[in-house]
XYZ file of C-alpha atoms in Angstrom:
313
model
C 14.657 25.747 3.240
C 14.356 28.367 6.022
C 17.033 30.427 7.803
C 16.516 30.294 11.573
C 18.449 32.917 13.570
C 19.420 31.874 17.079
C 20.994 33.942 19.851
C 22.987 31.883 22.347
C 25.239 33.309 25.089
C 25.227 36.650 23.333
C 26.351 35.154 20.015
C 24.124 35.162 16.936
C 24.200 32.392 14.335
C 21.952 30.801 11.723
C 20.555 27.339 11.144
C 18.998 26.002 7.952
C 15.549 24.515 8.522
C 13.934 22.775 5.532
C 10.200 23.198 5.204
C 9.270 19.744 6.365
C 9.832 17.321 9.178
C 11.406 13.952 8.524
C 9.263 11.035 9.470
C 10.275 8.513 6.849
C 7.484 6.176 6.082
C 6.549 2.617 6.239
C 2.809 2.846 6.051
C 2.495 6.139 7.952
C 5.997 7.551 8.122
C 6.965 8.865 4.686
C 4.217 11.393 4.758
C 5.438 12.640 8.083
C 8.856 12.952 6.549
C 7.232 14.200 6.778
C 7.337 16.417 9.757
C 8.188 15.489 7.933
C 8.534 11.078 5.770
C 9.990 13.356 3.917
C 10.266 15.818 6.083
C 7.598 19.416 7.879
C 8.479 14.994 6.137
C 12.253 15.598 6.994
C 13.965 18.753 8.955
C 17.725 18.992 8.488
C 19.976 21.469 10.250
C 23.430 22.819 9.485
C 24.604 24.893 12.442
C 27.399 26.550 10.488
C 26.102 27.737 7.139
C 29.340 29.527 6.302
C 31.611 26.493 6.677
C 31.191 24.801 3.291
C 34.145 22.535 3.954
C 32.377 21.098 7.001
C 29.318 20.378 4.885
C 31.407 18.645 2.231
C 33.160 16.537 4.868
C 29.794 15.523 6.332
C 28.512 14.479 2.932
C 31.700 12.552 2.141
C 31.502 10.801 5.514
C 27.899 9.789 4.858
C 28.853 8.440 1.440
C 31.771 6.505 2.917
C 29.558 4.994 5.617
C 26.997 3.912 3.056
C 29.721 2.418 0.863
C 31.090 0.435 3.791
C 27.634 -0.847 4.631
C 27.014 -2.028 1.100
C 30.330 -3.876 1.049
C 29.268 -5.778 4.161
C 26.014 -7.082 2.732
C 25.566 -10.831 3.036
C 23.950 -13.034 0.369
C 20.161 -13.082 0.230
C 18.420 -16.217 1.441
C 16.474 -17.689 -1.471
C 13.690 -18.478 0.980
C 13.069 -14.765 1.543
C 11.299 -12.717 -1.119
C 10.099 -9.139 -1.221
C 6.498 -10.250 -0.793
C 7.330 -12.415 2.225
C 9.321 -9.692 3.945
C 6.725 -6.986 3.301
C 3.962 -9.299 4.515
C 5.820 -9.691 7.808
C 6.417 -5.916 7.952
C 2.673 -5.275 7.602
C 1.872 -7.851 10.289
C 4.447 -6.278 12.629
C 2.760 -2.898 12.173
C -0.657 -4.382 12.981
C -1.809 -5.865 9.695
C -2.956 -4.493 6.346
C -6.593 -4.638 7.424
C -5.986 -2.193 10.287
C -3.660 -0.036 8.186
C -6.203 0.316 5.384
C -9.061 0.891 7.838
C -7.489 4.131 9.087
C -9.376 7.210 7.925
C -7.248 9.905 9.548
C -4.359 10.475 11.910
C -2.967 13.219 14.141
C 0.624 13.139 15.415
C 1.823 15.713 17.944
C 5.077 16.140 19.825
C 8.303 18.125 19.970
C 11.046 18.590 17.400
C 14.527 19.711 18.451
C 17.650 20.738 16.556
C 20.497 19.825 18.875
C 20.435 21.966 22.001
C 19.896 25.187 20.088
C 16.201 25.220 19.195
C 13.055 23.187 19.687
C 9.304 23.522 19.467
C 5.961 21.710 19.274
C 4.595 20.275 16.038
C 1.352 18.737 14.845
C 0.779 16.718 11.673
C -2.733 15.817 10.547
C -3.515 13.378 7.748
C -6.777 12.384 6.117
C -7.545 9.958 3.318
C -6.991 9.925 0.522
C -4.294 12.617 0.129
C -4.770 15.443 2.627
C -2.157 16.794 5.040
C -1.747 19.722 7.433
C 1.438 20.427 9.397
C 2.097 23.173 11.950
C 5.311 23.887 13.812
C 6.417 26.582 16.277
C 10.128 27.460 16.630
C 11.636 30.645 18.116
C 8.139 32.164 18.441
C 7.553 31.720 14.704
C 4.772 29.509 13.368
C 5.218 27.498 10.192
C 2.388 25.831 8.330
C 2.123 23.454 5.341
C -1.227 22.341 3.948
C -2.125 20.047 1.056
C -5.732 19.412 -0.024
C -4.938 16.565 -2.412
C -4.364 18.850 -5.392
C -3.031 22.183 -4.198
C -0.594 23.074 -1.437
C 0.345 26.170 0.562
C 3.225 27.028 2.885
C 4.620 30.081 4.631
C 8.175 31.177 5.494
C 8.082 33.290 8.680
C 11.889 33.298 8.888
C 11.941 35.270 5.636
C 9.129 37.572 6.777
C 6.452 35.771 4.722
C 3.669 35.077 7.193
C 0.958 34.454 4.611
C 0.910 30.912 3.196
C 1.640 31.054 -0.541
C 0.995 28.401 -3.207
C 3.760 25.792 -3.272
C 6.119 25.631 -6.255
C 6.079 22.556 -8.488
C 8.966 20.762 -6.722
C 7.385 21.223 -3.287
C 4.050 19.995 -4.607
C 5.711 16.808 -5.831
C 7.260 16.224 -2.410
C 4.141 16.941 -0.394
C 1.933 14.792 -2.635
C 4.202 11.859 -1.746
C 4.140 12.847 1.927
C 0.348 12.892 1.920
C 0.184 9.288 0.672
C -1.685 7.936 3.689
C -0.398 4.360 3.474
C 3.110 5.215 2.337
C 5.071 4.053 -0.728
C 5.479 0.390 0.280
C 1.806 -0.516 0.620
C 0.500 -1.411 -2.861
C 3.825 -0.184 -4.236
C 3.320 -1.731 -7.692
C -0.035 0.026 -8.152
C 1.732 3.299 -7.335
C 4.379 2.568 -10.006
C 7.047 2.197 -7.315
C 9.721 -0.498 -7.471
C 11.013 -2.437 -4.443
C 14.166 -4.576 -4.436
C 15.678 -6.776 -1.732
C 19.345 -5.745 -1.489
C 20.349 -8.146 1.284
C 21.112 -8.270 4.984
C 22.802 -5.462 6.912
C 23.396 -4.212 10.462
C 21.768 -1.358 12.395
C 22.908 -0.765 15.971
C 24.148 -4.389 16.250
C 20.843 -5.769 14.969
C 20.424 -7.786 11.784
C 18.188 -6.064 9.262
C 16.776 -6.593 5.809
C 17.759 -3.739 3.468
C 15.039 -2.885 0.928
C 15.548 -0.424 -1.906
C 12.564 1.650 -3.018
C 12.562 3.546 -6.315
C 9.545 5.830 -6.662
C 7.764 6.528 -9.916
C 9.630 9.865 -9.959
C 12.995 8.087 -9.788
C 13.795 8.924 -6.144
C 15.708 6.175 -4.315
C 15.268 5.351 -0.614
C 16.340 2.487 1.621
C 14.262 0.867 4.362
C 16.040 -1.327 6.924
C 13.778 -3.714 8.847
C 14.707 -5.789 11.903
C 14.988 -9.448 10.809
C 13.296 -10.576 14.049
C 10.582 -7.996 14.739
C 10.235 -6.687 11.143
C 9.847 -3.150 12.509
C 11.569 -0.285 10.686
C 14.894 0.583 12.361
C 16.447 2.906 9.790
C 15.574 4.892 6.701
C 18.010 6.404 4.188
C 17.327 8.901 1.452
C 18.057 12.372 0.153
C 16.400 15.719 0.613
C 16.670 18.368 -2.106
C 17.187 21.928 -0.886
C 18.405 25.021 -2.712
C 19.076 22.970 -5.837
C 21.250 20.364 -4.109
C 20.682 16.840 -2.787
C 21.623 16.175 0.848
C 21.820 12.718 2.452
C 19.358 11.999 5.235
C 19.277 9.076 7.679
C 16.573 8.421 10.262
C 16.632 5.965 13.171
C 13.432 4.693 14.800
C 13.095 3.826 18.488
C 10.470 3.426 21.218
C 7.772 1.548 19.307
C 4.379 1.610 21.027
C 0.951 0.203 20.337
C -1.814 2.632 19.363
C -5.187 0.972 18.814
C -3.542 -2.194 17.525
C -0.944 -0.481 15.309
C 2.762 -0.014 16.081
C 4.341 3.444 15.832
C 7.816 4.757 16.611
C 7.658 7.533 19.225
C 11.284 8.656 18.901
C 13.031 9.422 15.602
C 16.573 10.774 15.185
C 17.655 12.189 11.820
C 20.743 13.727 10.252
C 23.253 13.453 7.433
C 24.874 10.356 8.987
C 24.900 8.186 12.106
C 27.489 10.539 13.653
C 25.636 13.724 12.717
C 22.067 13.344 13.999
C 20.861 16.942 14.253
C 17.085 16.517 14.405
C 15.109 14.664 17.072
C 11.396 13.984 17.069
C 9.739 12.941 20.310
C 6.094 12.076 19.750
C 3.765 12.757 22.665
C 0.513 11.516 21.208
C -0.899 9.729 18.166
C -4.649 9.864 17.564
C -6.333 7.688 14.958
C -9.587 8.212 13.047
C -10.005 11.831 14.145
C -12.988 13.563 12.553
C -11.245 16.297 10.512
C -13.488 18.485 8.342
C -12.185 19.011 4.788
C -12.007 22.740 5.535
C -8.973 22.026 7.739
C -7.036 21.257 4.560
C -8.093 24.347 2.595
C -5.830 27.362 2.052
C -4.872 28.513 5.567
C -4.912 32.008 6.973
C -1.671 33.599 8.180
C -0.719 32.050 11.552
C -0.827 34.183 14.682
C 2.777 35.289 15.337
C 1.977 35.653 19.056
C 1.025 32.002 19.397
C 3.736 29.448 20.102
C 1.644 26.291 19.949
C 0.508 24.809 16.611
C -3.226 24.706 16.163
C -5.006 21.370 15.968
C -8.494 20.502 14.813
C -11.092 19.285 17.231
C -11.728 15.520 17.253
């Protein structure tokens, strides 16, 4: 969790920026939560850190919305099973063969927190469990790197420019984020559990609501369009400063990249009425030739640079 100071119209205030971007995953999104999937693989923002009542109201509203949604669930069709739905999800993305053939991926674009702050980001992934994320906001560069075993991150908003080893809780999060295929692909082999809750609605579209419980006990919900089987919404929680905060992400603007479908616009926040983070993806590159050295302990980022560094193809 980082404190980002912003000056606007002569007034100074703070925003809380978690150390990851939210790109919740189906196949390639949880890791970018990353920026992210789970966050940087989910970024949340609270523009008024001193108004604890506002935060409590937001959390209560999110809980109420979720409760209302669950009450509206319709009975599950016996003809639909988890395996059948996930098979159609994989086909909608481009097929398991293409998904498993990916060796690496680079996602670049812009992240914004309302109208107050924005900046470019880059997330790089390499099989089996490597990840590198860079982000520039308010002329400060953040970096998170995971080599499959160890991880490092800096906190420029607290004056810590040098990337330090990640604590145990962050390592757990980033190891899940670096899962190249995401938690749904081969979920049983990863000791994850998936349940079909029923049908639901997202933006007037019928969706299948799937519940994922990870091997660590974390619970997330994936809501897939019943017609296209593309991911429309993701629900989960992000732990920061010892507390769990609800996170929702909405996926739009799906495009084809080398035979695979990706969402190029992702809105996230504590509820549908409080979407404070927006990701607009400019480019997705597949099977980039990243050297392993890109995922080693990074040097301190250049504070004068405002654009995240990216490896050469």
